[in-house]
Amino acid sequence: MSDVLYILGQGSRRFDKEVRLSLRSLEKNAKNLDRVLIVGNCPEWVQSVIHIPEEDKCFPFSNHIRKVLRAIEGGISDHFLLMNDDFYMMRTFDVDKYPYFIRGELFNYRQHGIYRKMLNNTVDILHKKGIEKVLAYNCHVPIIYNRDMFLDIKPLWQKWERDDVGFSPRIVYGNLFVGHGEVIDDPKVFDDVMPKEIGASGCISSHNNSVKMLNELEQIFYKPSKYERENDDDKS
């Protein structure tokens, strides 16, 4: 059995409805789940998790690494599944054996913009490590990390910690320590319409402006999970 890690920030537009529904989907569909850890902001209504406070001190991708390292310091399992608050697991899956998924091959994006710069940094880092074919692990799906392997990224992160955008830890980790994955269309939903079919990942992901989709998910995952306090005042 393995732990599941959520790394949460501030500023949910839906009163943390996303993580509420994500936890419900996790309870309903996850096999071999041991503990749930939340690093960062933890909503007041959450219970039965291990909470490790951690502020957002820099840009998102460096915050990602910082919070995973805090979970490792906090004694997370040797292998653990990283979740985002806006990931919803739509069918049964094994936490210990969740596959790796990729978008395909990632090329340098010599364009403007913060996200493009982050991808350029990531590709440059991996090319310098001798990896010419960079696989795009930046899908909106969970990913399994090994704690010792992730710790090997720490010295690299320390060199880039003060950079304005940093690099993608998912892409660096996947290319250094995994090197394979099933190619999928990214399951992030931008048009606020529930997909008619669920892809190979078994996961869908909402957008910041999702309203209708979250309401439909609430009809699917209507039963409060053990991670919610009884008589909680759900403002969503």
XYZ file of N, CA and C in Angstrom:
708
model
N 0.836 -1.198 0.000
C 0.000 0.000 0.000
C 0.874 1.253 0.000
N 0.397 2.278 -0.683
C 1.179 3.505 -0.832
C 0.371 4.722 -0.401
N 1.105 5.784 -0.101
C 0.473 7.045 0.264
C 0.102 7.843 -0.981
N -0.822 8.754 -0.789
C -1.184 9.728 -1.821
C -0.859 11.112 -1.284
N -0.244 11.935 -2.115
C 0.163 13.275 -1.719
C -0.565 14.322 -2.546
N -1.191 15.266 -1.849
C -1.717 16.472 -2.479
C -0.823 17.637 -2.100
N -0.431 18.435 -3.083
C 0.296 19.676 -2.794
C -0.643 20.825 -3.141
N -1.061 21.565 -2.125
C -2.105 22.567 -2.293
C -1.584 23.972 -2.026
N -2.095 24.909 -2.815
C -1.792 26.316 -2.604
C -3.015 27.058 -2.108
N -3.018 28.355 -2.295
C -4.131 29.203 -1.884
C -4.945 29.586 -3.116
N -6.166 30.030 -2.888
C -6.884 30.717 -3.949
C -7.867 29.903 -4.758
N -8.437 28.842 -4.209
C -9.492 28.138 -4.948
C -10.671 29.076 -5.160
N -11.153 29.133 -6.391
C -12.296 29.991 -6.710
C -13.621 29.344 -6.298
N -13.579 28.066 -5.921
C -14.805 27.316 -5.636
C -14.836 26.820 -4.191
N -14.193 27.559 -3.270
C -14.182 27.174 -1.855
C -13.649 25.759 -1.663
N -12.600 25.419 -2.424
C -11.941 24.110 -2.345
C -12.872 22.960 -2.729
N -13.839 23.249 -3.562
C -14.717 22.189 -4.062
C -13.945 21.155 -4.857
N -12.874 21.607 -5.539
C -12.090 20.688 -6.354
C -11.478 19.569 -5.510
N -10.804 19.944 -4.429
C -10.153 18.910 -3.619
C -11.187 18.061 -2.890
N -12.325 18.632 -2.560
C -13.396 17.850 -1.937
C -13.832 16.710 -2.865
N -14.060 17.059 -4.136
C -14.504 16.058 -5.102
C -13.371 15.101 -5.465
N -12.152 15.619 -5.500
C -11.008 14.753 -5.781
C -10.851 13.690 -4.698
N -10.982 14.106 -3.444
C -10.886 13.145 -2.335
C -12.024 12.127 -2.377
N -13.202 12.561 -2.754
C -14.310 11.617 -2.885
C -14.034 10.599 -3.978
N -13.490 11.068 -5.094
C -13.171 10.139 -6.185
C -12.071 9.177 -5.768
N -11.133 9.674 -4.972
C -10.040 8.835 -4.491
C -10.571 7.742 -3.579
N -11.416 8.111 -2.624
C -11.955 7.117 -1.701
C -12.770 6.058 -2.444
N -13.516 6.492 -3.427
C -14.378 5.564 -4.148
C -13.598 4.611 -5.039
N -12.521 5.079 -5.659
C -11.912 4.314 -6.746
C -10.486 3.823 -6.501
N -9.829 4.263 -5.432
C -8.431 3.880 -5.219
C -8.321 2.562 -4.458
N -7.486 1.667 -4.971
C -7.124 0.434 -4.269
C -5.698 0.575 -3.741
N -5.420 -0.119 -2.634
C -4.090 -0.113 -2.029
C -3.651 1.287 -1.610
N -4.610 2.070 -1.125
C -4.322 3.400 -0.602
C -4.088 3.299 0.900
N -2.956 3.811 1.348
C -2.658 3.829 2.773
C -3.086 5.168 3.366
N -2.248 6.168 3.310
C -2.553 7.453 3.920
C -2.660 8.545 2.847
N -3.326 9.621 3.221
C -3.357 10.824 2.393
C -2.595 11.921 3.130
N -1.658 12.528 2.431
C -0.912 13.661 2.976
C -1.257 14.908 2.178
N -1.403 16.013 2.867
C -1.590 17.312 2.227
C -0.470 18.223 2.693
N 0.302 18.731 1.740
C 1.349 19.701 2.045
C 0.927 21.039 1.461
N 0.934 22.070 2.304
C 0.495 23.384 1.870
C -0.749 23.798 2.617
N -1.666 24.442 1.899
C -2.913 24.902 2.498
C -3.876 23.731 2.649
N -4.419 23.554 3.856
C -5.370 22.467 4.107
C -6.710 23.074 4.519
N -7.781 22.839 3.754
C -9.089 23.384 4.124
C -9.513 22.931 5.516
N -10.262 23.785 6.219
C -10.646 23.512 7.601
C -11.531 22.281 7.736
N -12.268 21.945 6.691
C -13.206 20.822 6.780
C -12.541 19.461 6.580
N -11.270 19.445 6.204
C -10.576 18.185 5.925
C -10.191 17.499 7.231
N -10.366 16.179 7.269
C -9.939 15.378 8.413
C -9.294 14.091 7.898
N -8.709 13.340 8.829
C -8.147 12.006 8.549
C -7.052 12.039 7.499
N -6.302 13.138 7.455
C -5.130 13.223 6.591
C -3.959 13.687 7.448
N -2.759 13.527 6.924
C -1.575 14.104 7.543
C -1.326 15.446 6.872
N -1.372 16.510 7.648
C -1.184 17.847 7.086
C 0.183 18.383 7.465
N 0.918 18.836 6.462
C 2.224 19.452 6.671
C 2.151 20.867 6.105
N 2.099 21.893 6.946
C 2.015 23.268 6.439
C 3.269 23.641 5.642
N 3.063 24.376 4.577
C 4.182 24.893 3.783
C 3.663 26.035 2.921
N 4.315 27.175 2.982
C 3.890 28.333 2.213
C 4.410 28.247 0.777
N 3.714 28.960 -0.101
C 4.205 29.131 -1.463
C 5.220 30.265 -1.443
N 6.478 29.927 -1.677
C 7.541 30.910 -1.520
C 8.123 31.380 -2.848
N 7.748 30.732 -3.935
C 8.343 31.067 -5.217
C 7.367 30.693 -6.326
N 7.872 30.434 -7.507
C 7.006 30.119 -8.629
C 6.495 28.678 -8.529
N 5.372 28.374 -9.213
C 4.682 27.092 -8.999
C 5.548 25.853 -9.105
N 6.450 25.798 -10.075
C 7.196 24.556 -10.268
C 8.225 24.338 -9.164
N 8.810 25.426 -8.651
C 9.695 25.294 -7.489
C 8.903 24.975 -6.232
N 7.688 25.527 -6.116
C 6.831 25.170 -4.983
C 6.489 23.691 -4.997
N 6.250 23.138 -6.173
C 5.980 21.708 -6.340
C 7.112 20.895 -5.706
N 8.342 21.208 -6.073
C 9.485 20.452 -5.562
C 9.620 20.642 -4.053
N 9.484 21.880 -3.600
C 9.622 22.172 -2.173
C 8.620 21.357 -1.347
N 7.391 21.281 -1.830
C 6.345 20.598 -1.069
C 6.523 19.084 -1.106
N 6.982 18.546 -2.219
C 7.264 17.108 -2.255
C 8.406 16.782 -1.297
N 9.420 17.619 -1.259
C 10.532 17.396 -0.328
C 10.057 17.458 1.122
N 9.115 18.341 1.420
C 8.569 18.407 2.779
C 7.824 17.120 3.119
N 7.111 16.560 2.151
C 6.416 15.291 2.382
C 7.416 14.165 2.642
N 8.525 14.180 1.914
C 9.558 13.172 2.121
C 10.151 13.318 3.521
N 10.418 14.548 3.927
C 10.901 14.790 5.292
C 9.885 14.317 6.330
N 8.606 14.392 5.972
C 7.542 14.007 6.892
C 7.261 12.520 6.944
N 8.019 11.713 6.208
C 7.899 10.267 6.318
C 6.911 9.621 5.369
N 6.719 10.210 4.194
C 5.827 9.600 3.219
C 6.385 8.256 2.763
N 5.524 7.398 2.233
C 5.939 6.052 1.822
C 7.012 6.101 0.735
N 7.738 4.996 0.578
C 8.841 4.950 -0.390
C 8.369 5.281 -1.804
N 7.230 4.756 -2.183
C 6.571 5.125 -3.430
C 5.259 5.812 -3.058
N 4.944 6.875 -3.740
C 3.700 7.573 -3.440
C 3.129 8.179 -4.720
N 1.831 8.392 -4.690
C 1.126 8.921 -5.851
C 0.853 10.401 -5.637
N 1.351 11.216 -6.543
C 1.113 12.649 -6.465
C -0.203 12.989 -7.156
N -1.075 13.686 -6.424
C -2.354 14.151 -6.958
C -2.396 15.672 -6.937
N -3.173 16.248 -7.848
C -3.542 17.657 -7.768
C -4.982 17.761 -7.292
N -5.343 18.913 -6.743
C -6.707 19.056 -6.245
C -7.743 18.955 -7.346
N -7.356 19.225 -8.593
C -8.319 19.191 -9.699
C -8.210 17.922 -10.539
N -7.707 16.842 -9.950
C -7.706 15.523 -10.591
C -8.849 14.702 -9.996
N -9.635 14.075 -10.864
C -10.774 13.263 -10.425
C -10.640 11.880 -11.053
N -10.575 10.852 -10.207
C -10.375 9.485 -10.680
C -11.738 8.857 -10.956
N -11.966 8.537 -12.205
C -13.308 8.171 -12.659
C -13.552 6.672 -12.697
N -12.541 5.886 -12.461
C -12.740 4.443 -12.361
C -11.682 3.853 -11.436
N -11.887 2.595 -11.070
C -11.013 1.929 -10.111
C -9.577 1.873 -10.637
N -8.627 2.138 -9.755
C -7.214 2.073 -10.122
C -6.415 1.655 -8.893
N -5.202 1.166 -9.142
C -4.309 0.699 -8.087
C -3.263 1.773 -7.812
N -3.253 2.298 -6.591
C -2.303 3.352 -6.235
C -0.867 2.880 -6.425
N -0.616 1.611 -6.172
C 0.739 1.065 -6.291
C 1.190 0.883 -7.740
N 0.232 0.795 -8.666
C 0.577 0.407 -10.036
C 0.049 1.382 -11.082
N -0.211 2.607 -10.667
C -0.738 3.565 -11.640
C 0.297 3.783 -12.745
N -0.112 3.665 -14.013
C 0.860 3.756 -15.122
C 1.401 5.178 -15.301
N 2.446 5.266 -16.088
C 2.986 6.565 -16.484
C 2.401 6.949 -17.839
N 2.021 8.214 -17.945
C 1.426 8.719 -19.178
C 2.209 9.932 -19.662
N 2.283 10.064 -20.981
C 2.999 11.187 -21.585
C 2.177 11.765 -22.730
N 2.526 12.979 -23.115
C 1.889 13.605 -24.279
C 2.623 13.264 -25.571
N 3.755 12.639 -25.449
C 4.611 12.374 -26.605
C 5.978 12.950 -26.333
N 6.664 13.341 -27.371
C 7.995 13.909 -27.229
C 7.895 15.417 -27.042
N 8.751 15.949 -26.173
C 8.775 17.379 -25.890
C 9.973 18.009 -26.583
N 9.705 19.072 -27.299
C 10.763 19.800 -27.979
C 10.955 21.159 -27.317
N 12.069 21.791 -27.608
C 12.278 23.143 -27.091
C 11.211 24.078 -27.641
N 10.697 24.926 -26.772
C 9.698 25.898 -27.181
C 10.344 27.279 -27.150
N 10.916 27.684 -28.264
C 11.623 28.966 -28.319
C 10.633 30.091 -28.595
N 9.751 30.298 -27.628
C 8.747 31.340 -27.717
C 8.725 32.109 -26.403
N 7.918 33.162 -26.372
C 7.808 33.971 -25.161
C 6.801 33.338 -24.198
N 6.798 33.819 -22.964
C 5.838 33.341 -21.983
C 6.514 32.515 -20.900
N 5.955 32.593 -19.688
C 6.547 31.908 -18.539
C 6.537 30.401 -18.717
N 5.402 29.842 -19.160
C 5.321 28.387 -19.290
C 6.291 27.894 -20.351
N 6.396 28.621 -21.442
C 7.338 28.224 -22.492
C 8.768 28.296 -21.997
N 9.072 29.324 -21.208
C 10.429 29.424 -20.670
C 10.734 28.252 -19.754
N 9.742 27.866 -18.944
C 9.933 26.714 -18.058
C 10.229 25.451 -18.877
N 9.491 25.253 -19.970
C 9.736 24.084 -20.810
C 11.118 24.144 -21.451
N 11.520 25.332 -21.889
C 12.864 25.479 -22.454
C 13.928 25.110 -21.425
N 13.759 25.609 -20.194
C 14.704 25.269 -19.128
C 14.766 23.761 -18.918
N 13.609 23.126 -18.919
C 13.524 21.688 -18.674
C 14.243 20.900 -19.757
N 13.975 21.262 -21.000
C 14.626 20.572 -22.120
C 16.132 20.778 -22.061
N 16.572 21.997 -21.783
C 18.010 22.272 -21.721
C 18.683 21.438 -20.631
N 18.050 21.340 -19.459
C 18.597 20.543 -18.357
C 18.778 19.093 -18.780
N 17.753 18.527 -19.406
C 17.808 17.115 -19.788
C 18.782 16.873 -20.936
N 18.880 17.803 -21.862
C 19.869 17.653 -22.931
C 21.285 17.632 -22.350
N 21.531 18.476 -21.351
C 22.856 18.510 -20.726
C 23.162 17.217 -19.978
N 22.119 16.491 -19.607
C 22.306 15.200 -18.948
C 22.331 14.042 -19.949
N 22.370 14.379 -21.219
C 22.513 13.361 -22.246
C 21.211 12.772 -22.760
N 20.085 13.348 -22.377
C 18.797 12.842 -22.838
C 18.355 13.697 -24.015
N 18.425 13.136 -25.213
C 18.086 13.889 -26.418
C 16.592 13.857 -26.707
N 15.976 12.700 -26.506
C 14.538 12.575 -26.745
C 13.818 12.789 -25.417
N 13.292 13.980 -25.231
C 12.642 14.338 -23.975
C 11.157 14.012 -24.064
N 10.673 13.188 -23.133
C 9.268 12.796 -23.108
C 8.475 13.768 -22.241
N 7.268 14.086 -22.692
C 6.437 15.101 -22.027
C 5.553 14.444 -20.974
N 6.032 14.432 -19.746
C 5.270 13.870 -18.620
C 4.338 14.907 -17.987
N 4.186 16.049 -18.627
C 3.364 17.123 -18.051
C 1.896 16.955 -18.421
N 1.378 15.749 -18.222
C -0.058 15.495 -18.363
C -0.757 15.823 -17.046
N -2.036 16.166 -17.148
C -2.827 16.441 -15.941
C -3.411 15.140 -15.404
N -2.520 14.296 -14.919
C -2.873 13.001 -14.333
C -1.932 12.756 -13.155
N -2.282 11.852 -12.247
C -1.359 11.525 -11.155
C -0.052 10.922 -11.683
N 0.959 10.955 -10.843
C 2.238 10.346 -11.194
C 2.835 9.717 -9.936
N 3.434 8.549 -10.085
C 4.116 7.895 -8.963
C 5.542 8.420 -8.865
N 5.909 8.858 -7.667
C 7.283 9.243 -7.365
C 7.877 8.229 -6.392
N 9.156 7.982 -6.543
C 9.948 7.246 -5.556
C 10.723 8.267 -4.741
N 10.650 8.153 -3.432
C 11.223 9.198 -2.582
C 12.739 9.349 -2.779
N 13.475 8.251 -2.895
C 14.927 8.352 -3.049
C 15.305 8.945 -4.400
N 14.569 8.553 -5.424
C 14.838 9.115 -6.748
C 14.515 10.602 -6.780
N 13.402 10.970 -6.146
C 13.057 12.391 -6.138
C 14.111 13.199 -5.393
N 14.687 12.624 -4.342
C 15.734 13.340 -3.609
C 16.942 13.627 -4.494
N 17.143 12.812 -5.523
C 18.249 13.063 -6.442
C 18.049 14.341 -7.250
N 16.801 14.836 -7.305
C 16.522 16.076 -8.020
C 16.846 17.293 -7.153
N 16.933 17.093 -5.839
C 17.087 18.217 -4.917
C 18.296 19.104 -5.243
N 19.500 18.560 -5.494
C 20.629 19.452 -5.802
C 20.382 20.285 -7.065
N 19.723 19.694 -8.044
C 19.408 20.433 -9.263
C 18.442 21.574 -8.945
N 17.430 21.272 -8.147
C 16.457 22.291 -7.758
C 17.126 23.420 -6.988
N 18.069 23.091 -6.120
C 18.734 24.126 -5.330
C 19.490 25.111 -6.217
N 19.970 24.634 -7.360
C 20.649 25.530 -8.297
C 19.667 26.460 -9.003
N 18.425 25.984 -9.163
C 17.432 26.725 -9.929
C 16.383 27.391 -9.047
N 16.497 27.249 -7.741
C 15.434 27.681 -6.837
C 15.096 29.152 -6.994
N 16.073 29.982 -7.266
C 15.839 31.419 -7.357
C 15.571 31.887 -8.781
N 15.545 30.958 -9.718
C 15.173 31.325 -11.080
C 13.698 31.707 -11.109
N 13.325 32.613 -12.007
C 11.959 33.134 -11.970
C 10.898 32.104 -12.332
N 11.249 31.071 -13.096
C 10.244 30.049 -13.441
C 10.699 28.627 -13.144
N 12.011 28.371 -13.160
C 12.508 27.029 -12.836
C 12.285 26.017 -13.948
N 12.002 24.764 -13.557
C 11.836 23.676 -14.515
C 10.721 22.767 -14.040
N 10.287 21.862 -14.917
C 9.199 20.947 -14.567
C 9.743 19.726 -13.841
N 9.401 19.539 -12.566
C 9.888 18.356 -11.856
C 9.312 17.062 -12.426
N 8.073 17.080 -12.900
C 7.476 15.873 -13.476
C 8.241 15.424 -14.709
N 8.572 16.365 -15.573
C 9.266 16.010 -16.812
C 10.689 15.553 -16.519
N 11.371 16.253 -15.620
C 12.734 15.853 -15.268
C 12.728 14.482 -14.604
N 11.842 14.276 -13.651
C 11.764 12.982 -12.964
C 11.459 11.868 -13.956
N 10.460 12.053 -14.784
C 10.065 11.004 -15.710
C 11.175 10.610 -16.656
N 11.890 11.596 -17.184
C 12.956 11.292 -18.148
C 14.194 10.698 -17.488
N 14.483 11.109 -16.261
C 15.657 10.574 -15.575
C 15.426 9.181 -15.009
N 14.203 8.895 -14.528
C 13.994 7.688 -13.742
C 12.930 6.735 -14.294
N 12.180 7.158 -15.289
C 11.128 6.294 -15.836
C 11.452 5.938 -17.288
N 11.420 6.912 -18.159
C 11.837 6.710 -19.543
C 10.840 6.029 -20.446
N 9.597 5.913 -20.024
C 8.559 5.323 -20.876
C 7.218 5.867 -20.427
N 6.210 5.629 -21.208
C 4.872 6.053 -20.832
C 3.920 5.888 -22.007
N 2.658 5.685 -21.682
C 1.636 5.567 -22.720
C 1.251 6.964 -23.193
N 1.234 7.156 -24.505
C 0.888 8.454 -25.072
C -0.630 8.646 -25.015
N -1.051 9.776 -24.452
C -2.481 10.077 -24.337
C -2.729 11.535 -24.707
N -3.981 11.836 -24.994
C -4.403 13.232 -25.063
C -4.574 13.724 -23.629
N -4.080 14.909 -23.357
C -4.162 15.413 -21.988
C -5.628 15.544 -21.569
N -5.993 15.028 -20.380
C -7.402 15.029 -19.962
C -7.867 16.315 -19.273
N -7.096 17.387 -19.387
C -7.527 18.665 -18.846
C -8.703 19.180 -19.670
N -9.794 19.554 -19.004
C -11.005 20.016 -19.675
C -11.070 21.541 -19.593
N -10.982 22.202 -20.741
C -10.962 23.662 -20.764
C -12.307 24.278 -21.130
N -13.221 23.476 -21.674
C -14.488 24.039 -22.147
C -15.646 23.831 -21.171
N -15.359 23.348 -19.963
C -16.365 23.173 -18.913
C -17.471 22.197 -19.315
N -17.134 21.230 -20.150
C -18.086 20.205 -20.579
C -17.534 18.839 -20.195
N -18.296 18.075 -19.453
C -17.852 16.742 -19.055
C -17.569 15.890 -20.286
N -16.416 15.240 -20.335
C -16.119 14.386 -21.486
C -17.070 13.201 -21.556
N -17.406 12.813 -22.786
C -18.316 11.682 -22.977
C -17.622 10.355 -22.688
N -16.317 10.324 -22.883
C -15.545 9.109 -22.638
C -14.348 9.441 -21.745
N -13.992 8.492 -20.914
C -12.815 8.628 -20.046
C -11.668 7.861 -20.685
N -10.540 8.529 -20.836
C -9.398 7.928 -21.515
C -8.667 6.906 -20.666
N -7.520 6.487 -21.178
C -6.745 5.403 -20.560
C -6.286 5.747 -19.150
N -6.096 7.024 -18.852
C -5.611 7.415 -17.521
C -6.657 7.228 -16.435
N -7.943 7.162 -16.830
C -9.009 7.073 -15.842
C -9.229 8.356 -15.067
N -8.591 9.437 -15.523
C -8.602 10.702 -14.800
C -9.124 11.807 -15.711
N -9.847 12.756 -15.122
C -10.130 14.001 -15.807
C -9.727 15.136 -14.876
N -9.490 16.309 -15.459
C -9.007 17.444 -14.680
C -9.805 18.679 -15.059
N -10.224 19.425 -14.044
C -11.019 20.620 -14.293
C -10.133 21.849 -14.498
N -10.749 22.913 -14.981
C -10.075 24.182 -15.228
C -10.479 25.168 -14.135
N -9.716 26.247 -14.001
C -10.033 27.242 -12.973
C -11.440 27.805 -13.109
N -11.941 27.861 -14.341
C -13.256 28.454 -14.577
C -14.370 27.409 -14.677
N -14.087 26.176 -14.324
C -15.103 25.128 -14.421
C -16.213 25.360 -13.402
N -17.446 25.287 -13.864
C -18.616 25.381 -12.995
C -19.546 24.209 -13.273
N -19.962 24.081 -14.530
C -20.879 23.003 -14.903
C -20.248 21.643 -14.662
N -18.977 21.528 -15.005
C -18.295 20.248 -14.841
C -18.221 19.841 -13.376
N -17.914 20.793 -12.506
C -17.846 20.484 -11.081
C -19.218 20.098 -10.545
N -20.254 20.758 -11.039
C -21.606 20.403 -10.605
C -21.969 18.983 -11.023
N -21.540 18.591 -12.227
C -21.800 17.223 -12.684
C -20.995 16.220 -11.874
N -19.769 16.570 -11.568
C -18.950 15.684 -10.741
C -19.550 15.529 -9.346
N -20.164 16.583 -8.858
C -20.795 16.513 -7.541
C -21.993 15.562 -7.554
N -22.640 15.421 -8.705
C -23.727 14.458 -8.817
C -23.184 13.029 -8.843
N -22.001 12.856 -9.405
C -21.379 11.527 -9.466
C -20.814 11.150 -8.094
N -20.081 12.082 -7.500
C -19.450 11.833 -6.201
C -20.229 12.604 -5.133
N -21.460 12.178 -4.910
C -22.362 12.884 -4.000
C -22.148 12.495 -2.536
N -21.528 11.354 -2.298
C -21.372 10.863 -0.934
C -20.126 11.471 -0.296
N -20.276 12.145 0.851
C -19.088 12.680 1.538
C -18.081 11.578 1.855
N -16.824 11.899 1.747
C -15.774 10.916 2.027
C -15.383 10.969 3.499
N -14.593 10.015 3.904
C -14.106 9.989 5.290
C -13.143 11.138 5.568
N -12.740 11.839 4.510
C -11.817 12.958 4.672
C -12.546 14.274 4.947
N -13.879 14.221 5.070
C -14.670 15.418 5.338
C -15.295 15.323 6.730
N -15.240 16.400 7.465
C -15.875 16.440 8.776
C -17.386 16.394 8.625
N -18.033 15.721 9.563
C -19.499 15.666 9.552
C -20.062 17.061 9.809
N -21.235 17.309 9.190
C -21.933 18.595 9.349
C -21.099 19.760 8.872
N -20.224 19.485 7.928
C -19.419 20.547 7.360
C -20.300 21.485 6.544
N -20.055 22.772 6.678
C -20.795 23.771 5.923
C -20.144 23.935 4.560
N -20.650 23.202 3.594
C -20.095 23.232 2.249
C -20.584 24.488 1.530
N -19.677 25.434 1.312
C -20.043 26.707 0.694
C -20.104 26.621 -0.828
N -19.702 25.474 -1.370
C -19.615 25.382 -2.828
C -20.976 25.293 -3.474
